[in-house]
Amino acid sequence: MENLREILQTTMRRFGLLDKNCCSIGTTEISLVQSHILYEIDKRHHPSMQEISEILGMDITTFSRQIQSLIKMELVEKRQSFQDKRVYELHLTTQGKIIATSIDTQMNQFLNEVFSYMTDFEKETVIRSLTLLNESMAKSKMCCKPVQ
């Protein structure tokens, strides 16, 4: 069996997960973290700052800095919740929605092209395997933490 870490490292490189900027939409440069934030906000109805930071596994201070940069880029708005004034909800601006949709389209085109080299059985096998890997990682006590 091939070195599993080498396989995963190569996959991450090919996905561009080590690149500083993952996407260029017109003149807007979006980092990988910003792309993840836009995606998660877009998926949910008026999510709170805390909700998205927890989903992404980011501490709230680091997350707040990222949100501030997205606000300056005019991609995200932060609004006080009507139900609880201590909570701030996140909303995509019109430009933010355009950027999020564009990134989603680019990623889907990339994945469709990658999967076009596989048979239906191979595609299903990869998807099932990735689902199983994600489920196992969620159960791991060591997952997603720096190596000591």
CSV table of N, CA and C in Angstrom, one decimal:
chain,number,residue,atom,x,y,z
A,1,MET,N,0.8,-1.2,0.0
A,1,MET,CA,0.0,0.0,0.0
A,1,MET,C,0.9,1.2,0.0
A,2,GLU,N,0.5,2.2,-0.8
A,2,GLU,CA,1.2,3.5,-0.8
A,2,GLU,C,1.2,4.2,0.5
A,3,ASN,N,2.1,5.1,0.7
A,3,ASN,CA,2.2,5.9,1.9
A,3,ASN,C,0.9,6.7,2.0
A,4,LEU,N,0.1,6.5,3.0
A,4,LEU,CA,-1.2,7.2,3.1
A,4,LEU,C,-1.0,8.7,3.2
A,5,ARG,N,0.0,9.1,4.0
A,5,ARG,CA,0.2,10.5,4.2
A,5,ARG,C,0.6,11.2,2.9
A,6,GLU,N,1.4,10.5,2.1
A,6,GLU,CA,1.8,11.0,0.8
A,6,GLU,C,0.6,11.2,-0.1
A,7,ILE,N,-0.3,10.3,-0.1
A,7,ILE,CA,-1.5,10.4,-0.9
A,7,ILE,C,-2.4,11.6,-0.5
A,8,LEU,N,-2.5,11.7,0.8
A,8,LEU,CA,-3.3,12.9,1.3
A,8,LEU,C,-2.6,14.2,1.0
A,9,GLN,N,-1.3,14.3,1.2
A,9,GLN,CA,-0.5,15.5,0.9
A,9,GLN,C,-0.7,15.9,-0.6
A,10,THR,N,-0.6,14.9,-1.4
A,10,THR,CA,-0.7,15.2,-2.9
A,10,THR,C,-2.1,15.7,-3.2
A,11,THR,N,-3.1,15.0,-2.6
A,11,THR,CA,-4.5,15.5,-2.8
A,11,THR,C,-4.7,16.9,-2.3
A,12,MET,N,-4.2,17.3,-1.2
A,12,MET,CA,-4.3,18.6,-0.7
A,12,MET,C,-3.6,19.6,-1.7
A,13,ARG,N,-2.5,19.3,-2.1
A,13,ARG,CA,-1.8,20.2,-3.1
A,13,ARG,C,-2.6,20.3,-4.4
A,14,ARG,N,-3.1,19.2,-4.9
A,14,ARG,CA,-3.9,19.3,-6.1
A,14,ARG,C,-5.2,20.1,-6.0
A,15,PHE,N,-5.7,20.0,-4.8
A,15,PHE,CA,-6.9,20.8,-4.5
A,15,PHE,C,-6.6,22.3,-4.3
A,16,GLY,N,-5.3,22.6,-4.2
A,16,GLY,CA,-4.9,24.0,-3.9
A,16,GLY,C,-5.1,24.4,-2.5
A,17,LEU,N,-5.2,23.5,-1.6
A,17,LEU,CA,-5.4,23.8,-0.2
A,17,LEU,C,-4.2,24.5,0.5
A,18,LEU,N,-3.1,24.4,-0.1
A,18,LEU,CA,-1.9,25.1,0.5
A,18,LEU,C,-1.7,26.5,-0.1
A,19,ASP,N,-2.5,26.8,-1.1
A,19,ASP,CA,-2.3,28.2,-1.8
A,19,ASP,C,-2.8,29.2,-0.8
A,20,LYS,N,-2.1,30.4,-0.8
A,20,LYS,CA,-2.6,31.5,0.0
A,20,LYS,C,-4.0,32.0,-0.5
A,21,ASN,N,-4.1,32.2,-1.8
A,21,ASN,CA,-5.4,32.6,-2.3
A,21,ASN,C,-5.9,31.4,-3.2
A,22,CYS,N,-7.2,31.1,-2.8
A,22,CYS,CA,-7.8,30.0,-3.5
A,22,CYS,C,-8.5,30.4,-4.8
A,23,CYS,N,-9.0,31.6,-4.8
A,23,CYS,CA,-9.8,32.0,-5.9
A,23,CYS,C,-9.6,33.5,-6.3
A,24,SER,N,-9.7,33.7,-7.6
A,24,SER,CA,-9.8,35.1,-8.1
A,24,SER,C,-11.1,35.2,-8.8
A,25,ILE,N,-11.9,36.2,-8.4
A,25,ILE,CA,-13.2,36.4,-9.0
A,25,ILE,C,-13.1,37.9,-9.5
A,26,GLY,N,-12.8,38.1,-10.8
A,26,GLY,CA,-12.6,39.4,-11.3
A,26,GLY,C,-11.3,39.9,-10.7
A,27,THR,N,-11.4,41.1,-10.0
A,27,THR,CA,-10.2,41.6,-9.3
A,27,THR,C,-10.1,41.2,-7.8
A,28,THR,N,-11.1,40.5,-7.4
A,28,THR,CA,-11.2,40.1,-5.9
A,28,THR,C,-10.4,38.8,-5.7
A,29,GLU,N,-9.5,38.9,-4.8
A,29,GLU,CA,-8.7,37.7,-4.4
A,29,GLU,C,-9.3,37.2,-3.1
A,30,ILE,N,-9.7,35.9,-3.0
A,30,ILE,CA,-10.3,35.3,-1.9
A,30,ILE,C,-9.4,34.2,-1.3
A,31,SER,N,-9.1,34.2,0.0
A,31,SER,CA,-8.3,33.2,0.6
A,31,SER,C,-9.1,32.0,0.8
A,32,LEU,N,-8.4,30.9,1.1
A,32,LEU,CA,-9.1,29.6,1.3
A,32,LEU,C,-10.1,29.7,2.5
A,33,VAL,N,-9.6,30.4,3.6
A,33,VAL,CA,-10.5,30.5,4.8
A,33,VAL,C,-11.7,31.4,4.4
A,34,GLN,N,-11.5,32.5,3.7
A,34,GLN,CA,-12.6,33.4,3.3
A,34,GLN,C,-13.6,32.6,2.5
A,35,SER,N,-13.1,31.7,1.6
A,35,SER,CA,-14.0,30.9,0.7
A,35,SER,C,-14.8,30.0,1.6
A,36,HIS,N,-14.2,29.4,2.6
A,36,HIS,CA,-15.0,28.5,3.5
A,36,HIS,C,-16.0,29.3,4.3
A,37,ILE,N,-15.7,30.5,4.7
A,37,ILE,CA,-16.6,31.3,5.5
A,37,ILE,C,-17.8,31.7,4.6
A,38,LEU,N,-17.5,32.2,3.4
A,38,LEU,CA,-18.6,32.6,2.4
A,38,LEU,C,-19.5,31.4,2.2
A,39,TYR,N,-18.9,30.2,2.0
A,39,TYR,CA,-19.7,29.0,1.7
A,39,TYR,C,-20.6,28.7,2.8
A,40,GLU,N,-20.1,28.7,4.1
A,40,GLU,CA,-20.9,28.4,5.2
A,40,GLU,C,-22.0,29.4,5.5
A,41,ILE,N,-21.7,30.7,5.3
A,41,ILE,CA,-22.8,31.7,5.5
A,41,ILE,C,-23.9,31.5,4.4
A,42,ASP,N,-23.5,31.2,3.2
A,42,ASP,CA,-24.4,31.0,2.1
A,42,ASP,C,-25.3,29.8,2.3
A,43,LYS,N,-24.8,28.8,3.0
A,43,LYS,CA,-25.6,27.6,3.2
A,43,LYS,C,-26.7,27.8,4.3
A,44,ARG,N,-26.5,28.8,5.1
A,44,ARG,CA,-27.4,28.9,6.3
A,44,ARG,C,-28.2,30.2,6.2
A,45,HIS,N,-29.3,30.2,7.0
A,45,HIS,CA,-30.2,31.4,7.1
A,45,HIS,C,-29.8,32.2,8.3
A,46,HIS,N,-29.1,33.4,8.0
A,46,HIS,CA,-28.7,34.3,9.0
A,46,HIS,C,-27.9,33.7,10.2
A,47,PRO,N,-26.8,33.0,9.8
A,47,PRO,CA,-26.1,32.3,10.9
A,47,PRO,C,-25.4,33.3,11.8
A,48,SER,N,-25.2,32.9,13.1
A,48,SER,CA,-24.4,33.8,14.0
A,48,SER,C,-22.9,33.7,13.8
A,49,MET,N,-22.2,34.6,14.3
A,49,MET,CA,-20.7,34.6,14.2
A,49,MET,C,-20.3,33.3,14.9
A,50,GLN,N,-20.8,33.0,16.1
A,50,GLN,CA,-20.4,31.9,16.9
A,50,GLN,C,-20.7,30.6,16.1
A,51,GLU,N,-21.8,30.5,15.5
A,51,GLU,CA,-22.2,29.3,14.7
A,51,GLU,C,-21.2,28.9,13.6
A,52,ILE,N,-20.8,29.9,12.8
A,52,ILE,CA,-19.9,29.7,11.7
A,52,ILE,C,-18.5,29.5,12.2
A,53,SER,N,-18.1,30.2,13.3
A,53,SER,CA,-16.7,29.9,13.8
A,53,SER,C,-16.6,28.5,14.3
A,54,GLU,N,-17.6,28.0,15.0
A,54,GLU,CA,-17.6,26.6,15.5
A,54,GLU,C,-17.6,25.6,14.4
A,55,ILE,N,-18.4,25.8,13.4
A,55,ILE,CA,-18.5,24.9,12.2
A,55,ILE,C,-17.1,24.8,11.6
A,56,LEU,N,-16.4,25.9,11.5
A,56,LEU,CA,-15.1,25.9,10.8
A,56,LEU,C,-13.9,25.6,11.8
A,57,GLY,N,-14.2,25.5,13.1
A,57,GLY,CA,-13.2,25.1,14.1
A,57,GLY,C,-12.2,26.2,14.3
A,58,MET,N,-12.7,27.5,14.2
A,58,MET,CA,-11.8,28.6,14.4
A,58,MET,C,-12.2,29.3,15.7
A,59,ASP,N,-11.1,29.8,16.4
A,59,ASP,CA,-11.4,30.6,17.6
A,59,ASP,C,-12.1,31.9,17.2
A,60,ILE,N,-12.9,32.5,18.0
A,60,ILE,CA,-13.7,33.6,17.7
A,60,ILE,C,-12.9,34.8,17.3
A,61,THR,N,-11.7,35.0,17.9
A,61,THR,CA,-10.9,36.2,17.7
A,61,THR,C,-10.4,36.1,16.2
A,62,THR,N,-9.8,35.0,15.8
A,62,THR,CA,-9.3,34.8,14.5
A,62,THR,C,-10.5,35.0,13.5
A,63,PHE,N,-11.6,34.4,13.8
A,63,PHE,CA,-12.8,34.4,12.9
A,63,PHE,C,-13.2,35.9,12.8
A,64,SER,N,-13.3,36.6,13.9
A,64,SER,CA,-13.7,38.0,13.8
A,64,SER,C,-12.8,38.8,12.9
A,65,ARG,N,-11.5,38.6,12.9
A,65,ARG,CA,-10.6,39.3,12.0
A,65,ARG,C,-10.9,38.9,10.5
A,66,GLN,N,-11.2,37.7,10.3
A,66,GLN,CA,-11.6,37.3,8.9
A,66,GLN,C,-12.9,38.0,8.5
A,67,ILE,N,-13.9,38.0,9.4
A,67,ILE,CA,-15.1,38.7,9.1
A,67,ILE,C,-14.9,40.2,8.8
A,68,GLN,N,-14.1,40.8,9.6
A,68,GLN,CA,-13.8,42.2,9.4
A,68,GLN,C,-13.2,42.4,8.0
A,69,SER,N,-12.3,41.5,7.5
A,69,SER,CA,-11.7,41.7,6.2
A,69,SER,C,-12.8,41.5,5.1
A,70,LEU,N,-13.7,40.6,5.3
A,70,LEU,CA,-14.8,40.3,4.4
A,70,LEU,C,-15.8,41.5,4.4
A,71,ILE,N,-16.0,42.1,5.5
A,71,ILE,CA,-16.8,43.3,5.6
A,71,ILE,C,-16.2,44.5,4.8
A,72,LYS,N,-14.9,44.7,5.0
A,72,LYS,CA,-14.1,45.7,4.2
A,72,LYS,C,-14.2,45.4,2.7
A,73,MET,N,-14.2,44.2,2.4
A,73,MET,CA,-14.3,43.8,0.9
A,73,MET,C,-15.7,44.0,0.4
A,74,GLU,N,-16.7,44.3,1.3
A,74,GLU,CA,-18.1,44.5,1.0
A,74,GLU,C,-18.7,43.2,0.5
A,75,LEU,N,-18.3,42.0,1.1
A,75,LEU,CA,-18.9,40.7,0.8
A,75,LEU,C,-19.8,40.2,1.9
A,76,VAL,N,-19.6,40.7,3.1
A,76,VAL,CA,-20.4,40.2,4.2
A,76,VAL,C,-20.9,41.4,5.0
A,77,GLU,N,-22.1,41.3,5.6
A,77,GLU,CA,-22.6,42.2,6.6
A,77,GLU,C,-22.8,41.5,7.9
A,78,LYS,N,-22.5,42.3,9.0
A,78,LYS,CA,-22.8,41.7,10.3
A,78,LYS,C,-23.9,42.6,10.9
A,79,ARG,N,-25.0,41.9,11.3
A,79,ARG,CA,-26.1,42.6,11.9
A,79,ARG,C,-26.5,42.1,13.3
A,80,GLN,N,-26.9,42.9,14.1
A,80,GLN,CA,-27.4,42.5,15.4
A,80,GLN,C,-28.7,41.7,15.3
A,81,SER,N,-28.8,40.6,16.0
A,81,SER,CA,-30.0,39.8,16.0
A,81,SER,C,-31.2,40.5,16.6
A,82,PHE,N,-32.3,40.4,16.0
A,82,PHE,CA,-33.6,41.0,16.6
A,82,PHE,C,-34.0,40.2,17.9
A,83,GLN,N,-33.7,38.9,17.9
A,83,GLN,CA,-34.1,38.1,19.1
A,83,GLN,C,-33.2,38.3,20.3
A,84,ASP,N,-31.9,38.5,20.0
A,84,ASP,CA,-30.9,38.6,21.1
A,84,ASP,C,-29.8,39.6,20.7
A,85,LYS,N,-29.9,40.7,21.3
A,85,LYS,CA,-29.0,41.8,20.9
A,85,LYS,C,-27.5,41.5,21.2
A,86,ARG,N,-27.2,40.5,21.9
A,86,ARG,CA,-25.8,40.1,22.1
A,86,ARG,C,-25.2,39.3,21.0
A,87,VAL,N,-26.1,38.8,20.1
A,87,VAL,CA,-25.7,37.9,19.0
A,87,VAL,C,-25.6,38.7,17.7
A,88,TYR,N,-24.6,38.5,16.9
A,88,TYR,CA,-24.5,39.1,15.6
A,88,TYR,C,-24.7,38.1,14.5
A,89,GLU,N,-25.5,38.4,13.6
A,89,GLU,CA,-25.8,37.5,12.4
A,89,GLU,C,-25.0,37.9,11.2
A,90,LEU,N,-24.6,36.9,10.4
A,90,LEU,CA,-23.9,37.2,9.2
A,90,LEU,C,-24.7,37.1,7.9
A,91,HIS,N,-24.6,38.0,7.0
A,91,HIS,CA,-25.3,38.0,5.8
A,91,HIS,C,-24.4,38.3,4.6
A,92,LEU,N,-24.6,37.6,3.5
A,92,LEU,CA,-23.8,37.9,2.3
A,92,LEU,C,-24.4,39.2,1.7
A,93,THR,N,-23.6,40.0,1.2
A,93,THR,CA,-24.0,41.2,0.4
A,93,THR,C,-24.3,40.6,-1.0
A,94,THR,N,-24.9,41.5,-1.8
A,94,THR,CA,-25.1,41.0,-3.2
A,94,THR,C,-23.8,40.6,-3.9
A,95,GLN,N,-22.8,41.4,-3.7
A,95,GLN,CA,-21.4,41.0,-4.2
A,95,GLN,C,-20.9,39.7,-3.6
A,96,GLY,N,-21.2,39.6,-2.3
A,96,GLY,CA,-20.7,38.4,-1.6
A,96,GLY,C,-21.4,37.1,-2.1
A,97,LYS,N,-22.7,37.3,-2.4
A,97,LYS,CA,-23.5,36.2,-3.0
A,97,LYS,C,-23.0,35.8,-4.4
A,98,ILE,N,-22.6,36.9,-5.2
A,98,ILE,CA,-22.1,36.6,-6.5
A,98,ILE,C,-20.7,35.9,-6.4
A,99,ILE,N,-19.9,36.3,-5.5
A,99,ILE,CA,-18.6,35.7,-5.3
A,99,ILE,C,-18.8,34.2,-4.8
A,100,ALA,N,-19.6,34.0,-3.9
A,100,ALA,CA,-19.9,32.6,-3.3
A,100,ALA,C,-20.4,31.7,-4.4
A,101,THR,N,-21.3,32.2,-5.3
A,101,THR,CA,-21.9,31.4,-6.4
A,101,THR,C,-20.8,31.1,-7.4
A,102,SER,N,-20.0,32.1,-7.7
A,102,SER,CA,-18.9,31.9,-8.7
A,102,SER,C,-17.9,30.9,-8.2
A,103,ILE,N,-17.5,30.9,-6.9
A,103,ILE,CA,-16.6,29.9,-6.4
A,103,ILE,C,-17.2,28.6,-6.4
A,104,ASP,N,-18.5,28.5,-6.1
A,104,ASP,CA,-19.2,27.2,-6.1
A,104,ASP,C,-19.2,26.6,-7.5
A,105,THR,N,-19.5,27.5,-8.5
A,105,THR,CA,-19.5,27.1,-9.9
A,105,THR,C,-18.2,26.6,-10.3
A,106,GLN,N,-17.1,27.3,-10.0
A,106,GLN,CA,-15.7,26.9,-10.3
A,106,GLN,C,-15.4,25.5,-9.7
A,107,MET,N,-15.7,25.4,-8.4
A,107,MET,CA,-15.4,24.1,-7.7
A,107,MET,C,-16.2,22.9,-8.4
A,108,ASN,N,-17.5,23.2,-8.7
A,108,ASN,CA,-18.3,22.1,-9.3
A,108,ASN,C,-17.7,21.8,-10.7
A,109,GLN,N,-17.3,22.8,-11.5
A,109,GLN,CA,-16.7,22.5,-12.8
A,109,GLN,C,-15.4,21.7,-12.6
A,110,PHE,N,-14.6,22.0,-11.6
A,110,PHE,CA,-13.4,21.3,-11.4
A,110,PHE,C,-13.7,19.9,-11.0
A,111,LEU,N,-14.6,19.7,-10.1
A,111,LEU,CA,-14.9,18.3,-9.6
A,111,LEU,C,-15.6,17.5,-10.7
A,112,ASN,N,-16.4,18.1,-11.5
A,112,ASN,CA,-17.0,17.4,-12.7
A,112,ASN,C,-15.9,16.9,-13.6
A,113,GLU,N,-15.0,17.8,-13.9
A,113,GLU,CA,-13.9,17.5,-14.8
A,113,GLU,C,-13.0,16.3,-14.2
A,114,VAL,N,-12.7,16.4,-12.9
A,114,VAL,CA,-11.9,15.3,-12.3
A,114,VAL,C,-12.7,14.0,-12.4
A,115,PHE,N,-14.0,14.0,-12.0
A,115,PHE,CA,-14.8,12.8,-12.0
A,115,PHE,C,-15.0,12.3,-13.4
A,116,SER,N,-14.9,13.1,-14.4
A,116,SER,CA,-15.1,12.7,-15.8
A,116,SER,C,-14.1,11.6,-16.2
A,117,TYR,N,-13.0,11.5,-15.5
A,117,TYR,CA,-12.0,10.5,-15.8
A,117,TYR,C,-12.3,9.1,-15.1
A,118,MET,N,-13.4,9.1,-14.4
A,118,MET,CA,-13.7,7.9,-13.7
A,118,MET,C,-15.0,7.2,-14.2
A,119,THR,N,-15.1,5.9,-14.0
A,119,THR,CA,-16.4,5.3,-14.3
A,119,THR,C,-17.4,5.6,-13.2
A,120,ASP,N,-18.7,5.3,-13.4
A,120,ASP,CA,-19.7,5.6,-12.4
A,120,ASP,C,-19.4,4.8,-11.1
A,121,PHE,N,-18.9,3.6,-11.2
A,121,PHE,CA,-18.6,2.8,-10.1
A,121,PHE,C,-17.4,3.5,-9.3
A,122,GLU,N,-16.4,3.9,-10.0
A,122,GLU,CA,-15.2,4.6,-9.4
A,122,GLU,C,-15.7,5.9,-8.6
A,123,LYS,N,-16.5,6.6,-9.3
A,123,LYS,CA,-17.1,7.9,-8.6
A,123,LYS,C,-17.8,7.5,-7.3
A,124,GLU,N,-18.7,6.6,-7.4
A,124,GLU,CA,-19.4,6.2,-6.2
A,124,GLU,C,-18.5,5.7,-5.1
A,125,THR,N,-17.4,4.9,-5.5
A,125,THR,CA,-16.5,4.4,-4.6
A,125,THR,C,-15.7,5.5,-3.9
A,126,VAL,N,-15.3,6.5,-4.6
A,126,VAL,CA,-14.6,7.7,-4.1
A,126,VAL,C,-15.5,8.4,-3.1
A,127,ILE,N,-16.7,8.7,-3.5
A,127,ILE,CA,-17.6,9.5,-2.7
A,127,ILE,C,-17.9,8.7,-1.4
A,128,ARG,N,-18.2,7.4,-1.5
A,128,ARG,CA,-18.5,6.6,-0.3
A,128,ARG,C,-17.2,6.6,0.6
A,129,SER,N,-16.1,6.5,0.0
A,129,SER,CA,-14.8,6.5,0.8
A,129,SER,C,-14.6,7.8,1.5
A,130,LEU,N,-14.8,8.9,0.8
A,130,LEU,CA,-14.6,10.2,1.4
A,130,LEU,C,-15.6,10.4,2.5
A,131,THR,N,-16.9,10.0,2.3
A,131,THR,CA,-17.9,10.1,3.4
A,131,THR,C,-17.5,9.3,4.6
A,132,LEU,N,-17.0,8.1,4.4
A,132,LEU,CA,-16.5,7.2,5.5
A,132,LEU,C,-15.3,7.9,6.2
A,133,LEU,N,-14.4,8.4,5.4
A,133,LEU,CA,-13.2,9.1,6.0
A,133,LEU,C,-13.7,10.3,6.9
A,134,ASN,N,-14.6,11.1,6.4
A,134,ASN,CA,-15.1,12.2,7.2
A,134,ASN,C,-15.8,11.8,8.4
A,135,GLU,N,-16.6,10.8,8.4
A,135,GLU,CA,-17.3,10.2,9.5
A,135,GLU,C,-16.3,9.7,10.6
A,136,SER,N,-15.3,9.0,10.1
A,136,SER,CA,-14.2,8.5,11.0
A,136,SER,C,-13.4,9.7,11.7
A,137,MET,N,-13.1,10.7,10.9
A,137,MET,CA,-12.4,11.8,11.4
A,137,MET,C,-13.2,12.5,12.5
A,138,ALA,N,-14.5,12.6,12.3
A,138,ALA,CA,-15.4,13.3,13.3
A,138,ALA,C,-15.4,12.5,14.6
A,139,LYS,N,-15.2,11.2,14.6
A,139,LYS,CA,-15.1,10.4,15.8
A,139,LYS,C,-13.8,10.4,16.5
A,140,SER,N,-12.7,10.8,15.7
A,140,SER,CA,-11.4,10.7,16.2
A,140,SER,C,-11.1,11.7,17.3
A,141,LYS,N,-10.4,11.3,18.4
A,141,LYS,CA,-10.1,12.3,19.4
A,141,LYS,C,-8.8,13.0,19.0
A,142,MET,N,-8.1,12.6,18.0
A,142,MET,CA,-6.9,13.3,17.6
A,142,MET,C,-7.1,14.1,16.4
A,143,CYS,N,-8.2,14.0,15.7
A,143,CYS,CA,-8.4,14.6,14.4
A,143,CYS,C,-8.5,16.2,14.6
A,144,CYS,N,-7.8,16.8,13.6
A,144,CYS,CA,-7.9,18.2,13.4
A,144,CYS,C,-7.2,19.0,14.5
A,145,LYS,N,-6.3,18.4,15.2
A,145,LYS,CA,-5.6,19.1,16.2
A,145,LYS,C,-4.1,19.0,15.8
A,146,PRO,N,-3.3,20.0,16.1
A,146,PRO,CA,-1.9,19.9,15.8
A,146,PRO,C,-1.2,18.7,16.5
A,147,VAL,N,-0.2,18.2,15.8
A,147,VAL,CA,0.5,17.1,16.4
A,147,VAL,C,1.4,17.6,17.5
A,148,GLN,N,1.4,17.0,18.7
A,148,GLN,CA,2.2,17.5,19.9
A,148,GLN,C,3.6,17.1,19.7
